Short mmCIF file of C-alpha atoms in Angstrom, two decimals:
data_model
loop_
_atom_site.label_atom_id
_atom_site.label_comp_id
_atom_site.label_asym_id
_atom_site.label_seq_id
_atom_site.Cartn_x
_atom_site.Cartn_y
_atom_site.Cartn_z
CA MET G 1 -19.41 -17.98 -52.11
CA GLY G 2 -19.25 -15.34 -54.76
CA SER G 3 -18.81 -11.93 -53.01
CA ASP G 4 -21.28 -10.30 -55.46
CA PHE G 5 -23.94 -12.62 -54.42
CA TYR G 6 -23.19 -11.90 -50.60
CA GLN G 7 -23.03 -8.17 -51.36
CA PHE G 8 -26.06 -7.80 -53.40
CA SER G 9 -28.26 -10.82 -52.34
CA ILE G 10 -27.66 -11.30 -48.52
CA LEU G 11 -26.03 -8.11 -47.23
CA PRO G 12 -29.14 -5.79 -47.87
CA TYR G 13 -31.39 -8.25 -45.88
CA ALA G 14 -28.70 -8.88 -43.26
CA ALA G 15 -30.98 -7.18 -40.68
CA ILE G 16 -33.52 -9.95 -41.06
CA ILE G 17 -30.86 -12.53 -40.38
CA ILE G 18 -29.31 -10.61 -37.48
CA LYS G 19 -32.61 -10.17 -35.75
CA ILE G 20 -33.38 -14.03 -36.07
CA CYS G 21 -29.91 -15.26 -35.11
CA ARG G 22 -29.89 -13.13 -32.20
CA ALA G 23 -33.14 -14.63 -30.83
CA TYR G 24 -31.71 -18.29 -31.15
CA THR G 25 -28.28 -17.48 -29.49
CA ASN G 26 -26.78 -16.47 -26.18
CA SER G 27 -23.21 -15.45 -27.06
CA GLN G 28 -21.49 -13.32 -29.76
CA GLU G 29 -19.49 -16.34 -30.89
CA ASP G 30 -22.67 -18.46 -31.34
CA PHE G 31 -24.56 -15.37 -33.11
CA GLU G 32 -21.46 -15.27 -35.47
CA ASP G 33 -21.69 -19.01 -36.18
CA TYR G 34 -25.50 -18.84 -36.81
CA TYR G 35 -25.18 -15.80 -39.08
CA GLN G 36 -22.53 -17.58 -41.04
CA GLU G 37 -24.47 -20.79 -41.22
CA VAL G 38 -27.51 -18.91 -42.49
CA CYS G 39 -25.49 -17.21 -45.20
CA LEU G 40 -23.94 -20.32 -46.21
CA GLN G 41 -27.34 -22.04 -46.39
CA ILE G 42 -28.83 -19.17 -48.49
CA TRP G 43 -26.09 -19.48 -50.90
CA ARG G 44 -26.42 -23.22 -51.07
CA SER G 45 -30.19 -23.19 -51.51
CA LYS G 46 -30.62 -20.16 -53.63
CA ASP G 47 -31.41 -22.23 -56.87
CA SER G 48 -34.36 -23.55 -54.94
CA PHE G 49 -35.89 -19.99 -54.60
CA ASN G 50 -39.08 -20.36 -56.67
CA LYS G 51 -39.87 -16.74 -56.87
CA LYS G 52 -43.46 -17.45 -55.59
CA SER G 53 -42.57 -15.31 -52.57
CA GLN G 54 -40.46 -12.19 -52.09
CA TRP G 55 -36.90 -12.79 -51.51
CA SER G 56 -36.99 -11.34 -48.06
CA THR G 57 -39.84 -13.71 -47.09
CA TRP G 58 -37.63 -16.60 -48.32
CA ILE G 59 -34.68 -15.31 -46.31
CA TYR G 60 -36.98 -15.19 -43.03
CA ARG G 61 -38.13 -18.92 -43.82
CA LEU G 62 -34.79 -19.99 -44.51
CA SER G 63 -33.13 -18.10 -41.50
CA LEU G 64 -35.81 -19.79 -39.20
CA ASN G 65 -35.37 -23.23 -40.66
CA VAL G 66 -31.63 -22.95 -40.29
CA CYS G 67 -31.70 -21.75 -36.65
CA LEU G 68 -34.25 -24.50 -35.74
CA THR G 69 -31.96 -27.06 -37.07
CA TYR G 70 -28.71 -25.98 -35.98
CA LEU G 71 -26.39 -27.88 -33.77
CA LYS G 72 -25.02 -25.77 -31.07
CA LYS G 73 -21.69 -26.38 -29.42
CA LYS G 74 -21.76 -28.13 -26.27
CA ASN G 75 -19.25 -26.15 -24.42
CA ASN G 76 -19.43 -22.28 -24.56
CA ASN G 77 -17.19 -20.10 -22.48
CA SER G 78 -17.57 -17.16 -24.59
CA GLN G 79 -18.88 -13.94 -23.59
CA HIS G 80 -22.81 -13.62 -23.20
CA PHE G 81 -24.68 -10.90 -24.45
CA ALA G 82 -25.62 -8.35 -22.07
CA SER G 83 -28.37 -9.34 -19.70
CA ASP G 84 -28.65 -12.92 -21.03
CA SER G 85 -28.88 -15.98 -18.90
CA LEU G 86 -30.28 -13.89 -15.95
CA PRO G 87 -33.21 -15.57 -14.04
CA GLU G 88 -36.50 -14.22 -14.90
CA GLU G 89 -36.82 -12.07 -11.65
CA LEU G 90 -33.42 -10.61 -12.11
CA ILE G 91 -33.94 -9.30 -15.66
CA ASP G 92 -35.25 -6.10 -14.64
CA ASP G 93 -31.91 -5.81 -12.50
CA SER G 94 -29.87 -6.31 -15.57
CA LYS G 95 -29.16 -2.50 -15.80
CA THR G 96 -25.94 -3.34 -14.14
CA PHE G 97 -25.01 -5.16 -17.19
CA SER G 98 -26.74 -3.07 -19.89
CA ASP G 99 -29.51 -0.58 -19.88
CA GLU G 100 -30.71 -1.21 -23.27
CA PRO G 101 -33.94 -2.44 -23.46
CA ILE G 102 -33.51 -4.26 -26.70
CA ASN G 103 -31.22 -6.55 -24.86
CA GLN G 104 -33.58 -7.22 -22.20
CA LEU G 105 -36.22 -7.85 -24.78
CA TYR G 106 -34.01 -10.34 -26.44
CA ALA G 107 -33.13 -12.16 -23.14
CA ALA G 108 -36.90 -12.55 -22.65
CA ILE G 109 -37.45 -13.90 -26.00
CA ARG G 110 -34.67 -16.50 -25.60
CA GLN G 111 -36.68 -17.76 -22.62
CA LEU G 112 -39.57 -18.74 -25.15
CA SER G 113 -39.84 -22.18 -26.87
CA GLU G 114 -38.10 -22.23 -30.23
CA LEU G 115 -41.50 -21.84 -32.19
CA ASP G 116 -42.67 -19.00 -30.00
CA ARG G 117 -39.44 -17.20 -30.71
CA ALA G 118 -40.04 -17.58 -34.36
CA VAL G 119 -43.83 -16.21 -34.13
CA ILE G 120 -42.93 -13.21 -31.93
CA LEU G 121 -40.03 -12.35 -34.32
CA LEU G 122 -42.33 -12.30 -37.42
CA TYR G 123 -44.97 -10.47 -35.39
CA LEU G 124 -42.43 -7.79 -34.42
CA GLU G 125 -41.35 -7.40 -37.75
CA GLU G 126 -44.88 -6.61 -38.62
CA LYS G 127 -45.64 -9.68 -40.73
CA PRO G 128 -49.43 -10.33 -41.25
CA TYR G 129 -50.92 -13.21 -39.53
CA LEU G 130 -51.49 -14.92 -42.86
CA GLU G 131 -47.81 -14.60 -43.72
CA ILE G 132 -46.66 -15.75 -40.34
CA ALA G 133 -48.82 -18.66 -40.59
CA GLU G 134 -47.64 -19.36 -44.02
CA ILE G 135 -43.93 -19.11 -42.90
CA ILE G 136 -44.27 -21.37 -39.85
CA GLY G 137 -46.83 -23.66 -41.37
CA SER G 138 -49.67 -23.03 -39.25
CA ASN G 139 -53.34 -21.74 -39.16
CA ALA G 140 -53.52 -18.04 -39.44
CA ASN G 141 -56.65 -18.26 -36.85
CA ASN G 142 -54.14 -19.71 -34.27
CA ILE G 143 -51.42 -17.25 -34.82
CA GLY G 144 -53.35 -14.50 -33.09
CA VAL G 145 -54.09 -16.21 -29.90
CA ARG G 146 -50.45 -17.54 -29.80
CA ILE G 147 -49.18 -14.10 -30.23
CA LYS G 148 -51.46 -12.65 -27.30
CA ARG G 149 -50.17 -15.35 -24.94
CA ILE G 150 -46.50 -14.66 -26.03
CA LYS G 151 -46.67 -10.87 -25.51
CA GLN G 152 -48.42 -11.65 -22.06
CA ARG G 153 -45.49 -13.73 -21.16
CA LEU G 154 -42.84 -11.17 -22.32
CA ASN G 155 -44.57 -8.54 -20.67
CA LYS G 156 -44.52 -10.54 -17.53
CA ILE G 157 -40.69 -11.23 -17.90
CA LEU G 158 -39.94 -7.69 -18.53
CA HIS G 159 -42.32 -6.19 -15.97
CA ILE G 160 -44.31 -4.19 -18.41
CA GLU G 161 -47.58 -3.12 -17.05
CA THR G 162 -50.64 -3.75 -19.24
CA ASP G 163 -54.46 -3.30 -19.03
CA THR G 164 -56.66 -6.33 -19.05
CA GLN G 165 -56.59 -6.11 -22.92
CA GLY G 166 -52.82 -6.39 -22.99
CA VAL G 167 -52.41 -2.86 -23.99
CA THR G 168 -49.25 -1.06 -22.30
CA LYS G 169 -50.32 1.40 -19.90
CA MET O 1 -41.05 -0.54 -17.88
CA ASN O 2 -43.51 1.75 -19.48
CA THR O 3 -42.91 0.80 -23.21
CA SER O 4 -44.43 -1.76 -25.10
CA ILE O 5 -42.30 -4.71 -26.67
CA GLU O 6 -43.18 -3.40 -30.07
CA GLN O 7 -41.78 0.07 -29.26
CA ILE O 8 -38.67 -1.63 -27.60
CA TRP O 9 -38.15 -3.54 -30.86
CA LYS O 10 -38.38 -0.44 -33.16
CA GLU O 11 -36.26 1.87 -31.00
CA GLY O 12 -33.74 -1.13 -30.49
CA PHE O 13 -32.80 -1.14 -34.17
CA MET O 14 -32.72 2.55 -34.74
CA ASP O 15 -28.96 2.37 -33.30
CA SER O 16 -27.08 1.40 -36.58
CA ASN O 17 -24.83 -0.37 -34.41
CA ALA O 18 -27.29 -3.01 -33.77
CA MET O 19 -27.37 -3.95 -37.30
CA ILE O 20 -23.72 -4.47 -38.23
CA ALA O 21 -23.34 -7.72 -39.79
CA PRO O 22 -20.64 -9.99 -38.54
CA LYS O 23 -17.47 -10.34 -40.87
CA ILE O 24 -17.80 -13.31 -43.35
CA ILE O 25 -14.50 -15.24 -43.23
CA ASP O 26 -13.79 -17.95 -45.70
CA LEU O 27 -17.53 -18.94 -45.70
CA TYR O 28 -17.27 -21.51 -48.65
CA ASN O 29 -14.77 -23.54 -46.69
CA LYS O 30 -16.62 -23.49 -43.32
CA LYS O 31 -18.09 -26.63 -42.03
CA SER O 32 -21.94 -26.45 -41.67
CA LYS O 33 -23.06 -27.15 -38.27
CA ASN O 34 -26.71 -27.69 -39.32
CA ILE O 35 -28.09 -31.02 -38.38
CA VAL O 36 -29.13 -31.91 -41.78
CA ASP O 37 -25.57 -31.24 -43.35
CA LYS O 38 -24.01 -32.94 -40.32
CA MET O 39 -25.96 -36.21 -40.88
CA GLU O 40 -25.07 -36.12 -44.56
CA THR O 41 -21.41 -35.64 -43.89
CA MET O 42 -21.58 -38.41 -41.35
CA PHE O 43 -23.23 -40.85 -43.63
CA LYS O 44 -20.74 -40.09 -46.44
CA TRP O 45 -17.62 -40.78 -44.23
CA ASN O 46 -19.45 -43.81 -43.14
CA LEU O 47 -19.85 -45.10 -46.65
CA ILE O 48 -16.12 -44.23 -47.33
CA GLY O 49 -15.14 -46.19 -44.19
CA ILE O 50 -17.20 -49.20 -45.50
CA VAL O 51 -15.60 -49.18 -48.98
CA ILE O 52 -11.96 -48.92 -47.65
CA MET O 53 -12.77 -51.66 -45.17
CA ALA O 54 -14.09 -53.81 -48.11
CA PHE O 55 -11.09 -53.70 -49.98
CA ILE O 56 -8.79 -54.21 -47.00
CA VAL O 57 -10.92 -57.42 -46.37
CA LEU O 58 -10.55 -58.53 -49.95
CA ILE O 59 -6.75 -58.13 -49.95
CA VAL O 60 -6.08 -59.68 -46.55
CA THR O 61 -8.45 -62.74 -47.22
CA SER O 62 -6.84 -63.12 -50.71
CA VAL O 63 -3.27 -63.19 -49.02
CA GLN O 64 -4.38 -65.50 -46.56
CA GLY O 65 -5.68 -67.90 -49.05
CA ILE O 66 -9.33 -67.53 -48.44
CA PRO O 67 -10.61 -65.40 -51.42
CA PHE O 68 -14.04 -66.74 -51.32
CA LEU O 69 -14.80 -65.42 -47.85
CA GLY O 70 -13.29 -62.08 -48.94
CA MET O 71 -15.36 -61.87 -51.99
CA PHE O 72 -18.44 -62.67 -49.73
CA ILE O 73 -17.67 -60.05 -47.40
CA PHE O 74 -16.60 -57.63 -49.91
CA SER O 75 -20.05 -57.99 -51.83
CA LEU O 76 -21.82 -57.62 -48.64
CA LEU O 77 -20.25 -54.39 -47.77
CA ILE O 78 -20.31 -53.01 -51.28
CA SER O 79 -24.16 -53.75 -51.34
CA THR O 80 -24.39 -51.72 -48.22
CA VAL O 81 -22.53 -48.84 -49.61
CA ILE O 82 -24.75 -48.75 -52.90
CA TYR O 83 -27.76 -48.93 -50.60
CA GLY O 84 -26.61 -46.14 -48.34
CA LYS O 85 -25.70 -44.04 -51.55
CA LYS O 86 -29.33 -44.44 -52.68
CA GLU O 87 -30.70 -43.45 -49.30
CA LEU O 88 -28.34 -40.52 -49.04
CA ALA O 89 -29.45 -39.32 -52.38
CA THR O 90 -33.00 -38.72 -51.08
CA LEU O 91 -31.68 -36.11 -48.68
CA ALA O 92 -31.11 -33.71 -51.52
CA LEU O 93 -34.53 -33.65 -52.07
CA LEU O 94 -35.41 -32.05 -48.85
CA ASP O 95 -36.47 -28.50 -49.62
CA LYS O 96 -35.71 -25.67 -47.42
CA ASN O 97 -38.03 -23.54 -49.58
CA VAL O 98 -41.22 -24.61 -47.62
CA SER O 99 -42.81 -23.58 -44.42
CA SER O 100 -40.69 -24.42 -41.04
CA TYR O 101 -43.21 -27.10 -40.02
CA GLN O 102 -43.13 -28.94 -43.60
CA TYR O 103 -39.13 -28.62 -43.53
CA LEU O 104 -38.88 -30.13 -40.02
CA LYS O 105 -41.48 -32.88 -40.95
CA SER O 106 -39.78 -33.94 -43.94
CA PHE O 107 -36.37 -34.06 -42.27
CA ASP O 108 -37.85 -35.74 -39.35
CA SER O 109 -39.60 -38.46 -41.55
CA TRP O 110 -36.45 -38.78 -43.85
CA LEU O 111 -34.33 -39.40 -40.73
CA LYS O 112 -36.87 -41.96 -39.14
CA ASP O 113 -37.06 -43.92 -42.47
CA LEU O 114 -33.19 -43.71 -42.85
CA MET O 115 -32.84 -45.19 -39.31
CA ILE O 116 -35.41 -47.83 -39.75
CA SER O 117 -33.89 -49.07 -43.03
CA TYR O 118 -30.38 -48.65 -41.63
CA ALA O 119 -31.25 -50.73 -38.52
CA LYS O 120 -32.88 -53.45 -40.91
CA LEU O 121 -29.74 -53.54 -42.95
CA TYR O 122 -27.38 -54.02 -39.94
CA SER O 123 -29.64 -56.63 -38.57
CA PHE O 124 -28.96 -58.84 -41.62
CA LEU O 125 -25.51 -57.55 -42.29
CA TYR O 126 -23.71 -58.59 -38.99
CA PRO O 127 -25.16 -62.03 -38.66
CA ALA O 128 -24.22 -62.67 -42.53
CA LEU O 129 -20.64 -61.52 -41.75
CA PHE O 130 -20.58 -63.69 -38.76
CA LEU O 131 -22.00 -66.77 -40.49
CA GLY O 132 -19.63 -66.29 -43.48
CA ILE O 133 -16.67 -66.14 -41.22
CA MET O 134 -17.86 -69.19 -39.35
CA LEU O 135 -18.38 -71.11 -42.49
CA GLN O 136 -15.04 -70.35 -43.87
CA LEU O 137 -13.66 -71.35 -40.37
CA ARG O 138 -15.46 -74.78 -40.74
CA LEU O 139 -14.40 -75.43 -44.30
CA SER O 140 -10.66 -74.38 -43.29
CA ASP O 141 -8.04 -77.02 -42.42
CA ILE O 142 -8.01 -75.87 -38.72
CA GLY O 143 -11.89 -76.50 -38.76
CA LEU O 144 -11.90 -79.78 -40.57
CA GLU O 145 -8.98 -80.89 -37.86
CA ALA O 146 -11.04 -79.72 -34.95
CA ILE O 147 -14.29 -81.30 -36.05
CA SER O 148 -12.70 -84.68 -36.78
CA GLY O 149 -10.97 -84.57 -33.39
CA PHE O 150 -14.38 -83.62 -31.73
CA VAL O 151 -16.15 -86.30 -33.44
CA ASN O 152 -13.41 -88.92 -32.74
CA ALA O 153 -13.67 -87.82 -28.94
CA PHE O 154 -17.48 -87.86 -28.85
CA PRO O 155 -18.59 -90.51 -31.57
CA GLU O 156 -22.25 -90.23 -30.35
CA THR O 157 -22.49 -86.50 -30.92
CA LEU O 158 -25.49 -85.31 -32.94
CA MET O 159 -24.36 -83.96 -36.43
CA ILE O 160 -26.20 -81.64 -38.80
CA LEU O 161 -24.53 -80.82 -42.08
CA ALA O 162 -21.47 -82.63 -41.04
CA THR O 163 -21.19 -80.14 -38.07
CA PRO O 164 -21.59 -81.18 -34.36
CA MET O 165 -24.76 -79.54 -33.00
CA VAL O 166 -22.96 -78.27 -29.92
CA ILE O 167 -21.03 -76.05 -32.40
CA LEU O 168 -23.92 -75.28 -34.43
CA VAL O 169 -26.33 -74.13 -31.61
CA PRO O 170 -23.93 -71.48 -30.18
CA VAL O 171 -23.06 -70.24 -33.66
CA ALA O 172 -26.82 -69.93 -34.33
CA VAL O 173 -27.49 -68.09 -30.97
CA ILE O 174 -24.68 -65.65 -31.66
CA ALA O 175 -25.99 -64.94 -35.16
CA TRP O 176 -29.44 -64.50 -33.67
CA LEU O 177 -28.05 -62.11 -30.90
CA LEU O 178 -26.31 -60.09 -33.79
CA TYR O 179 -29.51 -59.85 -35.61
CA TYR O 180 -31.67 -58.77 -32.40
CA PHE O 181 -29.14 -56.32 -30.92
CA ALA O 182 -27.85 -54.77 -34.33
CA ALA O 183 -30.88 -52.19 -34.66
CA PRO O 184 -30.92 -51.25 -31.05
CA ILE O 185 -27.10 -50.67 -30.89
CA TYR O 186 -27.42 -48.54 -34.14
CA LYS O 187 -30.17 -46.66 -32.59
CA ALA O 188 -28.45 -45.98 -29.58
CA ASP O 189 -25.27 -44.98 -31.38
CA MET O 190 -27.64 -42.38 -33.37
CA TYR O 191 -29.00 -41.20 -30.29
CA THR O 192 -25.65 -40.66 -28.49
CA LEU O 193 -24.39 -38.66 -31.29
CA TYR O 194 -27.50 -36.64 -32.02
CA GLY O 195 -29.94 -37.23 -29.17
CA ARG O 196 -29.96 -33.59 -28.23
CA ALA O 197 -30.77 -32.35 -31.63
CA LEU O 198 -33.45 -35.03 -32.21
CA ALA O 199 -35.06 -34.32 -28.91
CA LYS O 200 -35.23 -30.63 -29.88
CA LEU O 201 -36.68 -31.56 -33.26
CA ASP O 202 -39.39 -33.63 -31.74
CA GLU O 203 -40.28 -30.77 -29.43
CA ILE O 204 -40.53 -28.28 -31.93
CA ILE O 205 -42.66 -30.40 -34.32
CA ALA O 206 -44.92 -31.36 -31.44
CA ASP O 207 -45.44 -27.63 -30.55
CA MET O 208 -46.06 -26.81 -34.15
CA GLU O 209 -48.69 -29.55 -34.25
CA GLU O 210 -50.38 -28.14 -31.21
CA LEU O 211 -50.28 -24.55 -32.81
CA LYS O 212 -51.97 -26.18 -36.04
CA LYS O 213 -54.72 -27.69 -34.23
CA ALA O 214 -55.25 -25.18 -31.37
#
């Protein structure tokens, strides 16, 4: 890979790749593998970028497609991210491992289905429903309902208290 | 917890340490772990293996004095390679620049079409190879001697194409078994290697379809 391409076309968007890869991996080693794979595929597919969408949107799309079709290693003895792999009911006790709420949120996101992870990541990145639907390949009308359900599930896992409308108290 | 997930998300990435990109080491030479690339590599090596085997068969049979059988097997194997190369080229048409649903669907249908066509191919290839070997054996000195010995011992035996029926029937049965089981064996092989990934793929597509129609 040309280092210029990485420096100027990937690195400024590394945050997107990092956020997505973390949602699909349980360990630092896996995360680094996924990150490298996404970078590799961006480089390989760069000529197919048709400029109809923004480069950042294309990176979201490609990163998700790569994470969804990545073959995970079978055996993994590497160190897990803080608070990962904890049973649902114990996640609130993960303070013994890490008190960073973002780690707990990631651990909760990783309990979702592959598709729900993609949907909630795009939502948290403040993508409009229409864009989420376009990236995923769904109807914008259904995205809102799905997001509401995913948020309810995450709130439950994280023990976040909400009112009947799902708004945090 | 009193904060919303949106707040946790925003605040979580304020810390610059959370956004440090891993070091990229020798990425260009790194092997891809993507299922699409893995399949491509597997099929490429498969084709290279068949070409090597075709030449070995050609050389060995020529040395053994049975070049016609060698040429027959060689042409069968090389046609498989040409067919495989054509199929593999269609993989390059898969576009990552589409929605996740379209991408997964196109990969899924490419894979299913490929499995069907390869299964068909092997169902004809295996029996053809077997029948070719049997025909050569029948026409060889050993085969001619064995059959004349058999006919002398059992003069009443039923003959078809100058070959005793009791030999033809098992040969036909084995050829049919090879035809019948080639496809399931090939599919089982694929599922042993990629079963987990294929199941994951089906699951995600089903979920996406549900979201589309919900």
